[in-house]
PDB file of C-alpha atoms and ligand atoms in Angstrom:
ATOM      1  CA  MET S   1     248.497  67.425 208.827  1.00 97.00           C
ATOM      2  CA  GLN S   2     245.858  64.743 208.413  1.00 98.00           C
ATOM      3  CA  ILE S   3     242.466  64.743 210.108  1.00 98.00           C
ATOM      4  CA  LEU S   4     241.550  61.461 211.800  1.00 98.00           C
ATOM      5  CA  ASP S   5     237.951  61.261 210.607  1.00 98.00           C
ATOM      6  CA  GLY S   6     236.034  59.535 213.381  1.00 98.00           C
ATOM      7  CA  GLN S   7     232.732  59.928 211.572  1.00 98.00           C
ATOM      8  CA  ALA S   8     233.852  58.091 208.415  1.00 98.00           C
ATOM      9  CA  THR S   9     235.786  55.444 210.358  1.00 98.00           C
ATOM     10  CA  SER S  10     232.841  54.792 212.650  1.00 98.00           C
ATOM     11  CA  GLN S  11     230.600  54.460 209.593  1.00 98.00           C
ATOM     12  CA  ALA S  12     232.965  51.896 208.043  1.00 98.00           C
ATOM     13  CA  ILE S  13     232.901  49.833 211.252  1.00 98.00           C
ATOM     14  CA  LYS S  14     229.103  50.070 211.509  1.00 98.00           C
ATOM     15  CA  ASP S  15     228.753  49.038 207.827  1.00 98.00           C
ATOM     16  CA  ALA S  16     230.842  45.926 208.508  1.00 98.00           C
ATOM     17  CA  LEU S  17     228.747  45.111 211.600  1.00 98.00           C
ATOM     18  CA  LYS S  18     225.534  45.573 209.599  1.00 98.00           C
ATOM     19  CA  LEU S  19     226.718  42.986 207.062  1.00 98.00           C
ATOM     20  CA  ARG S  20     227.561  40.614 209.908  1.00 98.00           C
ATOM     21  CA  VAL S  21     224.104  40.987 211.445  1.00 98.00           C
ATOM     22  CA  ALA S  22     222.409  40.428 208.076  1.00 98.00           C
ATOM     23  CA  GLN S  23     224.403  37.209 207.802  1.00 98.00           C
ATOM     24  CA  LEU S  24     223.299  36.101 211.301  1.00 98.00           C
ATOM     25  CA  ILE S  25     219.664  36.735 210.423  1.00 98.00           C
ATOM     26  CA  LEU S  26     220.074  34.720 207.186  1.00 98.00           C
ATOM     27  CA  GLU S  27     221.349  31.858 209.345  1.00 98.00           C
ATOM     28  CA  GLY S  28     218.077  32.037 211.288  1.00 98.00           C
ATOM     29  CA  ARG S  29     219.600  33.588 214.409  1.00 98.00           C
ATOM     30  CA  ARG S  30     218.178  36.493 216.348  1.00 98.00           C
ATOM     31  CA  ALA S  31     219.693  40.009 216.278  1.00 98.00           C
ATOM     32  CA  PRO S  32     222.059  41.156 219.049  1.00 98.00           C
ATOM     33  CA  HIS S  33     220.164  43.060 221.760  1.00 98.00           C
ATOM     34  CA  LEU S  34     221.543  46.047 223.717  1.00 99.00           C
ATOM     35  CA  VAL S  35     219.693  47.489 226.711  1.00 99.00           C
ATOM     36  CA  ALA S  36     220.537  51.031 227.783  1.00 98.00           C
ATOM     37  CA  ILE S  37     219.362  52.412 231.127  1.00 98.00           C
ATOM     38  CA  LEU S  38     219.049  56.167 231.541  1.00 98.00           C
ATOM     39  CA  VAL S  39     218.364  57.528 235.024  1.00 98.00           C
ATOM     40  CA  GLY S  40     217.187  61.148 235.325  1.00 97.00           C
ATOM     41  CA  ASN S  41     217.190  63.948 232.759  1.00 92.00           C
ATOM     42  CA  ASN S  42     220.813  64.858 232.072  1.00 94.00           C
ATOM     43  CA  GLY S  43     220.751  66.570 228.650  1.00 91.00           C
ATOM     44  CA  ALA S  44     224.132  65.307 227.499  1.00 92.00           C
ATOM     45  CA  SER S  45     223.304  61.758 228.624  1.00 96.00           C
ATOM     46  CA  GLU S  46     220.051  61.937 226.623  1.00 95.00           C
ATOM     47  CA  THR S  47     222.073  62.813 223.517  1.00 94.00           C
ATOM     48  CA  TYR S  48     224.631  60.049 224.032  1.00 96.00           C
ATOM     49  CA  VAL S  49     222.048  57.356 224.730  1.00 98.00           C
ATOM     50  CA  GLY S  50     220.011  58.553 221.741  1.00 97.00           C
ATOM     51  CA  ALA S  51     223.081  58.130 219.511  1.00 97.00           C
ATOM     52  CA  LYS S  52     223.654  54.599 220.871  1.00 98.00           C
ATOM     53  CA  VAL S  53     220.049  53.560 220.210  1.00 98.00           C
ATOM     54  CA  LYS S  54     220.210  55.069 216.709  1.00 98.00           C
ATOM     55  CA  ALA S  55     223.404  53.175 215.901  1.00 98.00           C
ATOM     56  CA  CYS S  56     221.730  49.920 216.966  1.00 98.00           C
ATOM     57  CA  SER S  57     218.871  50.517 214.565  1.00 98.00           C
ATOM     58  CA  GLU S  58     221.254  51.410 211.696  1.00 98.00           C
ATOM     59  CA  ILE S  59     223.177  48.163 212.184  1.00 98.00           C
ATOM     60  CA  GLY S  60     220.140  45.953 212.751  1.00 98.00           C
ATOM     61  CA  TYR S  61     220.567  45.310 216.468  1.00 98.00           C
ATOM     62  CA  LYS S  62     217.575  45.284 218.754  1.00 98.00           C
ATOM     63  CA  SER S  63     217.798  47.976 221.416  1.00 98.00           C
ATOM     64  CA  THR S  64     215.708  48.747 224.461  1.00 98.00           C
ATOM     65  CA  LEU S  65     215.935  52.054 226.294  1.00 98.00           C
ATOM     66  CA  ILE S  66     214.826  51.902 229.916  1.00 98.00           C
ATOM     67  CA  ARG S  67     214.142  55.347 231.344  1.00 98.00           C
ATOM     68  CA  LEU S  68     214.024  55.700 235.103  1.00 98.00           C
ATOM     69  CA  ASP S  69     213.239  58.955 236.856  1.00 97.00           C
ATOM     70  CA  GLU S  70     215.774  60.979 238.852  1.00 98.00           C
ATOM     71  CA  GLU S  71     214.327  59.775 242.170  1.00 98.00           C
ATOM     72  CA  THR S  72     214.659  56.069 241.360  1.00 98.00           C
ATOM     73  CA  SER S  73     216.197  54.267 244.331  1.00 98.00           C
ATOM     74  CA  GLU S  74     219.488  52.433 244.084  1.00 98.00           C
ATOM     75  CA  HIS S  75     217.662  49.276 245.149  1.00 98.00           C
ATOM     76  CA  LYS S  76     215.216  49.602 242.250  1.00 98.00           C
ATOM     77  CA  LEU S  77     218.012  50.166 239.709  1.00 98.00           C
ATOM     78  CA  LEU S  78     219.929  47.156 241.032  1.00 98.00           C
ATOM     79  CA  SER S  79     216.801  44.992 240.742  1.00 98.00           C
ATOM     80  CA  VAL S  80     216.240  46.113 237.116  1.00 98.00           C
ATOM     81  CA  ILE S  81     219.853  45.182 236.353  1.00 99.00           C
ATOM     82  CA  GLY S  82     219.378  41.800 238.064  1.00 98.00           C
ATOM     83  CA  GLU S  83     216.395  41.013 235.828  1.00 98.00           C
ATOM     84  CA  LEU S  84     218.350  41.985 232.705  1.00 98.00           C
ATOM     85  CA  ASN S  85     221.296  39.803 233.807  1.00 98.00           C
ATOM     86  CA  ASP S  86     218.911  36.820 233.913  1.00 98.00           C
ATOM     87  CA  ASP S  87     217.167  37.663 230.637  1.00 98.00           C
ATOM     88  CA  LEU S  88     218.571  35.393 227.911  1.00 98.00           C
ATOM     89  CA  SER S  89     217.252  37.724 225.202  1.00 98.00           C
ATOM     90  CA  VAL S  90     219.586  40.511 226.396  1.00 98.00           C
ATOM     91  CA  ASP S  91     223.237  40.511 225.274  1.00 98.00           C
ATOM     92  CA  GLY S  92     224.569  43.836 226.506  1.00 98.00           C
ATOM     93  CA  ILE S  93     223.587  46.135 229.381  1.00 98.00           C
ATOM     94  CA  LEU S  94     224.789  49.696 229.827  1.00 98.00           C
ATOM     95  CA  VAL S  95     223.850  52.213 232.484  1.00 98.00           C
ATOM     96  CA  GLN S  96     224.574  55.707 231.294  1.00 98.00           C
ATOM     97  CA  LEU S  97     226.810  57.706 233.648  1.00 97.00           C
ATOM     98  CA  PRO S  98     226.710  60.018 235.535  1.00 96.00           C
ATOM     99  CA  LEU S  99     224.070  58.678 237.910  1.00 98.00           C
ATOM    100  CA  PRO S 100     222.130  60.802 240.412  1.00 98.00           C
ATOM    101  CA  LYS S 101     224.143  61.461 243.589  1.00 97.00           C
ATOM    102  CA  HIS S 102     222.161  59.047 245.785  1.00 98.00           C
ATOM    103  CA  ILE S 103     223.134  56.053 243.590  1.00 98.00           C
ATOM    104  CA  SER S 104     226.562  54.444 243.886  1.00 98.00           C
ATOM    105  CA  ASP S 105     228.313  54.101 240.489  1.00 98.00           C
ATOM    106  CA  GLU S 106     230.431  51.359 241.977  1.00 98.00           C
ATOM    107  CA  LYS S 107     227.495  49.223 243.124  1.00 98.00           C
ATOM    108  CA  VAL S 108     225.728  49.639 239.792  1.00 98.00           C
ATOM    109  CA  ILE S 109     228.810  48.774 237.711  1.00 98.00           C
ATOM    110  CA  ASN S 110     229.476  45.735 239.898  1.00 98.00           C
ATOM    111  CA  ALA S 111     225.887  44.545 239.563  1.00 98.00           C
ATOM    112  CA  ILE S 112     226.048  44.179 235.771  1.00 98.00           C
ATOM    113  CA  SER S 113     226.935  40.629 234.747  1.00 98.00           C
ATOM    114  CA  ALA S 114     230.555  40.633 233.490  1.00 98.00           C
ATOM    115  CA  SER S 115     229.358  38.673 230.426  1.00 98.00           C
ATOM    116  CA  LYS S 116     227.006  41.548 229.470  1.00 98.00           C
ATOM    117  CA  ASP S 117     229.322  44.403 230.465  1.00 98.00           C
ATOM    118  CA  VAL S 118     229.570  46.063 227.032  1.00 98.00           C
ATOM    119  CA  ASP S 119     230.817  49.318 228.638  1.00 98.00           C
ATOM    120  CA  GLY S 120     233.851  47.436 229.976  1.00 98.00           C
ATOM    121  CA  PHE S 121     233.600  49.166 233.365  1.00 98.00           C
ATOM    122  CA  HIS S 122     233.208  46.031 235.547  1.00 98.00           C
ATOM    123  CA  PRO S 123     236.320  45.189 237.626  1.00 98.00           C
ATOM    124  CA  ILE S 124     236.504  41.812 235.830  1.00 98.00           C
ATOM    125  CA  SER S 125     236.607  43.565 232.421  1.00 98.00           C
ATOM    126  CA  ILE S 126     239.218  46.079 233.621  1.00 98.00           C
ATOM    127  CA  GLY S 127     241.296  43.341 235.260  1.00 98.00           C
ATOM    128  CA  ARG S 128     241.268  41.238 232.095  1.00 98.00           C
ATOM    129  CA  MET S 129     242.163  44.264 229.974  1.00 98.00           C
ATOM    130  CA  VAL S 130     245.118  45.092 232.274  1.00 97.00           C
ATOM    131  CA  GLN S 131     246.328  41.497 231.935  1.00 97.00           C
ATOM    132  CA  GLY S 132     246.055  41.659 228.143  1.00 96.00           C
ATOM    133  CA  LEU S 133     243.290  39.012 228.073  1.00 97.00           C
ATOM    134  CA  SER S 134     240.195  39.091 225.863  1.00 97.00           C
ATOM    135  CA  SER S 135     237.792  41.541 227.497  1.00 97.00           C
ATOM    136  CA  PHE S 136     235.200  44.219 226.921  1.00 98.00           C
ATOM    137  CA  THR S 137     237.266  47.379 226.520  1.00 98.00           C
ATOM    138  CA  PRO S 138     235.735  50.683 227.604  1.00 98.00           C
ATOM    139  CA  ALA S 139     234.214  52.248 224.507  1.00 98.00           C
ATOM    140  CA  THR S 140     236.066  55.553 224.298  1.00 98.00           C
ATOM    141  CA  PRO S 141     239.604  54.120 224.692  1.00 98.00           C
ATOM    142  CA  TYR S 142     238.648  51.221 222.439  1.00 98.00           C
ATOM    143  CA  GLY S 143     237.383  53.705 219.830  1.00 98.00           C
ATOM    144  CA  ILE S 144     240.692  55.597 219.965  1.00 98.00           C
ATOM    145  CA  MET S 145     242.605  52.336 219.387  1.00 98.00           C
ATOM    146  CA  LEU S 146     240.315  51.462 216.458  1.00 98.00           C
ATOM    147  CA  LEU S 147     240.911  54.899 214.943  1.00 98.00           C
ATOM    148  CA  LEU S 148     244.732  54.544 215.196  1.00 98.00           C
ATOM    149  CA  GLU S 149     244.395  51.056 213.689  1.00 98.00           C
ATOM    150  CA  HIS S 150     242.181  52.264 210.850  1.00 98.00           C
ATOM    151  CA  TYR S 151     244.760  54.892 209.835  1.00 98.00           C
ATOM    152  CA  LYS S 152     247.547  52.285 210.185  1.00 98.00           C
ATOM    153  CA  ILE S 153     249.478  54.527 212.581  1.00 98.00           C
ATOM    154  CA  ASP S 154     252.442  52.589 213.956  1.00 98.00           C
ATOM    155  CA  THR S 155     252.679  53.754 217.561  1.00 98.00           C
ATOM    156  CA  LYS S 156     255.450  51.324 218.581  1.00 98.00           C
ATOM    157  CA  GLY S 157     258.091  53.052 220.694  1.00 98.00           C
ATOM    158  CA  MET S 158     256.269  56.363 220.772  1.00 98.00           C
ATOM    159  CA  HIS S 159     255.930  58.449 223.929  1.00 98.00           C
ATOM    160  CA  ALA S 160     252.225  58.931 224.646  1.00 99.00           C
ATOM    161  CA  VAL S 161     251.128  61.548 227.144  1.00 99.00           C
ATOM    162  CA  VAL S 162     247.612  61.015 228.531  1.00 99.00           C
ATOM    163  CA  LEU S 163     245.972  64.038 230.158  1.00 98.00           C
ATOM    164  CA  GLY S 164     243.426  62.785 232.679  1.00 98.00           C
ATOM    165  CA  ARG S 165     243.130  59.600 234.765  1.00 98.00           C
ATOM    166  CA  SER S 166     239.391  58.839 234.787  1.00 97.00           C
ATOM    167  CA  ASN S 167     238.204  55.234 234.913  1.00 96.00           C
ATOM    168  CA  ILE S 168     236.296  55.842 231.654  1.00 97.00           C
ATOM    169  CA  VAL S 169     239.083  57.273 229.495  1.00 98.00           C
ATOM    170  CA  GLY S 170     242.467  58.344 230.891  1.00 98.00           C
ATOM    171  CA  ARG S 171     243.324  55.258 232.965  1.00 98.00           C
ATOM    172  CA  PRO S 172     242.214  52.625 230.426  1.00 98.00           C
ATOM    173  CA  ILE S 173     243.783  54.350 227.379  1.00 98.00           C
ATOM    174  CA  SER S 174     247.077  54.541 229.293  1.00 98.00           C
ATOM    175  CA  ILE S 175     246.892  50.745 229.768  1.00 98.00           C
ATOM    176  CA  LEU S 176     245.967  50.067 226.128  1.00 98.00           C
ATOM    177  CA  LEU S 177     248.684  52.301 224.645  1.00 98.00           C
ATOM    178  CA  SER S 178     251.343  50.665 226.811  1.00 98.00           C
ATOM    179  CA  SER S 179     250.161  47.121 225.961  1.00 98.00           C
ATOM    180  CA  ASN S 180     252.131  44.780 223.758  1.00 97.00           C
ATOM    181  CA  THR S 181     249.722  45.258 220.836  1.00 97.00           C
ATOM    182  CA  ASN S 182     249.538  47.150 217.561  1.00 96.00           C
ATOM    183  CA  PRO S 183     248.587  49.952 218.010  1.00 98.00           C
ATOM    184  CA  GLY S 184     250.204  50.052 221.426  1.00 98.00           C
ATOM    185  CA  ASN S 185     253.774  49.493 222.614  1.00 98.00           C
ATOM    186  CA  CYS S 186     254.031  53.129 223.673  1.00 98.00           C
ATOM    187  CA  THR S 187     255.853  54.530 226.663  1.00 98.00           C
ATOM    188  CA  VAL S 188     253.059  56.248 228.532  1.00 98.00           C
ATOM    189  CA  THR S 189     252.985  59.192 230.906  1.00 98.00           C
ATOM    190  CA  VAL S 190     249.703  59.909 232.734  1.00 98.00           C
ATOM    191  CA  CYS S 191     249.266  63.542 233.726  1.00 98.00           C
ATOM    192  CA  HIS S 192     246.549  64.734 236.118  1.00 97.00           C
ATOM    193  CA  SER S 193     245.496  67.634 238.325  1.00 96.00           C
ATOM    194  CA  HIS S 194     248.590  67.245 240.550  1.00 97.00           C
ATOM    195  CA  THR S 195     251.140  66.956 237.739  1.00 98.00           C
ATOM    196  CA  LYS S 196     253.753  69.675 237.742  1.00 97.00           C
ATOM    197  CA  ASN S 197     254.993  70.965 234.355  1.00 96.00           C
ATOM    198  CA  ILE S 198     252.299  69.436 232.143  1.00 98.00           C
ATOM    199  CA  LYS S 199     253.599  71.599 229.287  1.00 98.00           C
ATOM    200  CA  GLU S 200     257.071  70.005 229.474  1.00 98.00           C
ATOM    201  CA  PHE S 201     255.589  66.495 229.343  1.00 98.00           C
ATOM    202  CA  CYS S 202     253.382  67.456 226.389  1.00 98.00           C
ATOM    203  CA  LEU S 203     256.343  68.919 224.469  1.00 98.00           C
ATOM    204  CA  GLU S 204     258.047  65.486 224.768  1.00 98.00           C
ATOM    205  CA  ALA S 205     254.961  63.659 223.470  1.00 98.00           C
ATOM    206  CA  ASP S 206     254.657  61.874 220.131  1.00 98.00           C
ATOM    207  CA  ILE S 207     250.988  61.296 221.007  1.00 99.00           C
ATOM    208  CA  ILE S 208     248.802  63.424 223.267  1.00 99.00           C
ATOM    209  CA  VAL S 209     245.451  62.057 224.421  1.00 99.00           C
ATOM    210  CA  ALA S 210     243.569  64.964 225.978  1.00 98.00           C
ATOM    211  CA  ALA S 211     240.769  63.781 228.276  1.00 98.00           C
ATOM    212  CA  LEU S 212     240.397  66.417 230.951  1.00 96.00           C
ATOM    213  CA  GLY S 213     237.145  68.113 229.991  1.00 96.00           C
ATOM    214  CA  ARG S 214     238.771  71.569 229.887  1.00 97.00           C
ATOM    215  CA  PRO S 215     237.994  73.319 226.590  1.00 97.00           C
ATOM    216  CA  GLY S 216     241.062  74.485 224.669  1.00 98.00           C
ATOM    217  CA  PHE S 217     243.498  73.294 227.384  1.00 98.00           C
ATOM    218  CA  VAL S 218     246.118  72.015 224.911  1.00 98.00           C
ATOM    219  CA  THR S 219     247.608  75.040 223.114  1.00 98.00           C
ATOM    220  CA  ALA S 220     250.094  75.212 220.240  1.00 98.00           C
ATOM    221  CA  ASP S 221     253.051  76.024 222.530  1.00 98.00           C
ATOM    222  CA  MET S 222     252.519  72.663 224.294  1.00 98.00           C
ATOM    223  CA  VAL S 223     252.777  70.540 221.134  1.00 98.00           C
ATOM    224  CA  LYS S 224     255.833  69.177 219.345  1.00 98.00           C
ATOM    225  CA  GLU S 225     255.967  69.409 215.513  1.00 98.00           C
ATOM    226  CA  GLY S 226     254.605  66.210 213.979  1.00 98.00           C
ATOM    227  CA  ALA S 227     252.734  65.023 217.078  1.00 98.00           C
ATOM    228  CA  ILE S 228     249.528  62.964 216.988  1.00 99.00           C
ATOM    229  CA  ILE S 229     246.680  64.638 218.859  1.00 99.00           C
ATOM    230  CA  ILE S 230     243.646  62.745 220.148  1.00 98.00           C
ATOM    231  CA  ASP S 231     241.010  65.099 221.576  1.00 98.00           C
ATOM    232  CA  VAL S 232     238.482  63.407 223.868  1.00 98.00           C
ATOM    233  CA  GLY S 233     236.912  66.654 225.159  1.00 97.00           C
ATOM    234  CA  ILE S 234     233.193  67.153 224.619  1.00 94.00           C
ATOM    235  CA  THR S 235     232.309  70.110 226.849  1.00 94.00           C
ATOM    236  CA  ARG S 236     229.083  72.006 226.125  1.00 92.00           C
ATOM    237  CA  VAL S 237     229.841  75.725 225.856  1.00 93.00           C
ATOM    238  CA  ALA S 238     227.116  78.388 225.567  1.00 94.00           C
ATOM    239  CA  ASP S 239     226.775  79.550 221.943  1.00 93.00           C
ATOM    240  CA  ALA S 240     223.970  81.967 221.060  1.00 95.00           C
ATOM    241  CA  GLY S 241     224.598  81.279 217.368  1.00 94.00           C
ATOM    242  CA  LYS S 242     223.454  77.659 217.705  1.00 94.00           C
ATOM    243  CA  LYS S 243     219.841  76.504 217.734  1.00 93.00           C
ATOM    244  CA  SER S 244     220.579  74.275 220.733  1.00 91.00           C
ATOM    245  CA  GLY S 245     222.149  77.255 222.580  1.00 93.00           C
ATOM    246  CA  PHE S 246     225.516  75.505 222.935  1.00 93.00           C
ATOM    247  CA  SER S 247     228.395  74.141 220.906  1.00 92.00           C
ATOM    248  CA  ILE S 248     230.682  71.212 221.723  1.00 93.00           C
ATOM    249  CA  LYS S 249     234.293  72.138 222.517  1.00 96.00           C
ATOM    250  CA  GLY S 250     237.271  69.831 222.661  1.00 97.00           C
ATOM    251  CA  ASP S 251     240.232  69.954 225.057  1.00 98.00           C
ATOM    252  CA  VAL S 252     242.518  71.111 222.235  1.00 98.00           C
ATOM    253  CA  ASP S 253     242.840  74.534 220.588  1.00 98.00           C
ATOM    254  CA  PHE S 254     242.295  72.956 217.161  1.00 98.00           C
ATOM    255  CA  THR S 255     242.846  76.091 215.073  1.00 98.00           C
ATOM    256  CA  ASN S 256     246.361  76.732 216.358  1.00 98.00           C
ATOM    257  CA  VAL S 257     247.430  73.178 217.200  1.00 98.00           C
ATOM    258  CA  SER S 258     246.386  71.452 213.980  1.00 98.00           C
ATOM    259  CA  PRO S 259     249.037  73.067 211.689  1.00 98.00           C
ATOM    260  CA  LYS S 260     251.792  71.551 213.885  1.00 98.00           C
ATOM    261  CA  CYS S 261     250.445  67.982 213.938  1.00 98.00           C
ATOM    262  CA  ALA S 262     250.941  64.880 211.871  1.00 98.00           C
ATOM    263  CA  TYR S 263     247.402  63.740 212.763  1.00 98.00           C
ATOM    264  CA  ILE S 264     244.593  65.256 214.816  1.00 98.00           C
ATOM    265  CA  THR S 265     241.013  64.304 215.714  1.00 98.00           C
ATOM    266  CA  PRO S 266     238.417  67.048 215.286  1.00 98.00           C
ATOM    267  CA  VAL S 267     235.598  67.818 217.763  1.00 98.00           C
ATOM    268  CA  PRO S 268     232.903  66.942 216.874  1.00 96.00           C
ATOM    269  CA  LYS S 269     233.271  63.999 214.453  1.00 97.00           C
ATOM    270  CA  GLY S 270     236.455  62.638 215.993  1.00 98.00           C
ATOM    271  CA  VAL S 271     236.504  60.381 219.064  1.00 98.00           C
ATOM    272  CA  GLY S 272     232.737  60.732 219.748  1.00 97.00           C
ATOM    273  CA  PRO S 273     231.489  58.607 216.835  1.00 98.00           C
ATOM    274  CA  MET S 274     234.294  56.094 217.474  1.00 98.00           C
ATOM    275  CA  THR S 275     232.944  55.537 221.007  1.00 98.00           C
ATOM    276  CA  ILE S 276     229.644  54.445 219.488  1.00 98.00           C
ATOM    277  CA  ALA S 277     231.328  52.124 216.965  1.00 98.00           C
ATOM    278  CA  ALA S 278     233.358  50.544 219.787  1.00 98.00           C
ATOM    279  CA  LEU S 279     230.198  49.962 221.872  1.00 98.00           C
ATOM    280  CA  MET S 280     228.583  48.311 218.857  1.00 98.00           C
ATOM    281  CA  LYS S 281     231.605  46.001 218.486  1.00 98.00           C
ATOM    282  CA  ASN S 282     231.415  45.120 222.183  1.00 98.00           C
ATOM    283  CA  THR S 283     227.714  44.317 221.804  1.00 98.00           C
ATOM    284  CA  LEU S 284     228.402  41.855 218.992  1.00 98.00           C
ATOM    285  CA  LYS S 285     231.201  40.306 221.080  1.00 98.00           C
ATOM    286  CA  ALA S 286     228.783  39.799 223.993  1.00 98.00           C
ATOM    287  CA  TYR S 287     226.198  38.258 221.659  1.00 98.00           C
ATOM    288  CA  LEU S 288     228.683  35.861 220.046  1.00 98.00           C
ATOM    289  CA  GLU S 289     230.148  34.771 223.381  1.00 97.00           C
ATOM    290  CA  ASN S 290     226.766  34.221 225.076  1.00 94.00           C
ATOM    291  CA  ASN S 291     224.823  32.581 222.252  1.00 93.00           C
TER     292      ASN S 291
HETATM  293  N1  GUN T 309     229.292  58.486 230.394  1.00 77.77           N
HETATM  294  C1  GUN T 309     230.331  59.005 229.716  1.00 77.77           C
HETATM  295  N2  GUN T 309     230.892  58.070 228.924  1.00 77.77           N
HETATM  296  C2  GUN T 309     230.173  56.941 229.106  1.00 77.77           C
HETATM  297  C3  GUN T 309     230.279  55.632 228.548  1.00 77.77           C
HETATM  298  O1  GUN T 309     231.156  55.300 227.731  1.00 77.77           O
HETATM  299  N3  GUN T 309     229.357  54.748 228.999  1.00 77.77           N
HETATM  300  C4  GUN T 309     228.406  55.067 229.895  1.00 77.77           C
HETATM  301  N4  GUN T 309     227.569  54.118 230.290  1.00 77.77           N
HETATM  302  N5  GUN T 309     228.296  56.271 230.429  1.00 77.77           N
HETATM  303  C5  GUN T 309     229.182  57.196 230.035  1.00 77.77           C
END
């Protein structure tokens, strides 16, 4: 069994981006600029956005964090996005999800200029990705593909079972894994809350991508010997032993599943850091295409 080390792989990608930015600066160009918008006080969102801003500073990107309070109107948020769309000094815009209930995710995602959509959530980005055209790929699925690529895992012809069909992870990773790319070229089954016999599908899987947000859902009796396990779960579970009062749990019972696998991502330090590396790659792509 080999651990797919998302932390080290993410660092390697960030190191390469840092060199690239240093080169741009030497050429007299400005640094790429990512703007993150955080609405409200969701603790997990604070952590994720903090990690994104920190990665920018490590690499040498400029970042701006716009904090808006929980009561911010949808109209106000849309007008902030409009200004950023028109601002030539801004390359990438991301609005951290989830948003407060009174704001429509759909309207907000649609309002971001497709050329600055570094999250890859805009219908134009998704449509281009589905068609196999150059696009911004949503960061978590993109990070998973980068991790498989880094470890030179040949997924051609494999049966991949994706657990979850969210717009952020399950749906897009199912598209990417079935694409005519390397990694890719898998036969993909998408399982969701109405799937009967999830265990039987999982037992047939060469790759399982678990993205349901249910801690420990994938148990050893659901996994074939030699399978590749990608754990996207990041649920906060109360833990009195931790200073923060919680620990982060994946969707996979790592202790019992890992001995059966060929490869497995840990939680933390698996897919999470890869999401950040993928966002940083998308930010450079936006910069290079718009400048
Ligand atoms: N919430 C959970 N994942 C993501 C992500 O990749 N981007 C944004 N903007 N919000 C998220």
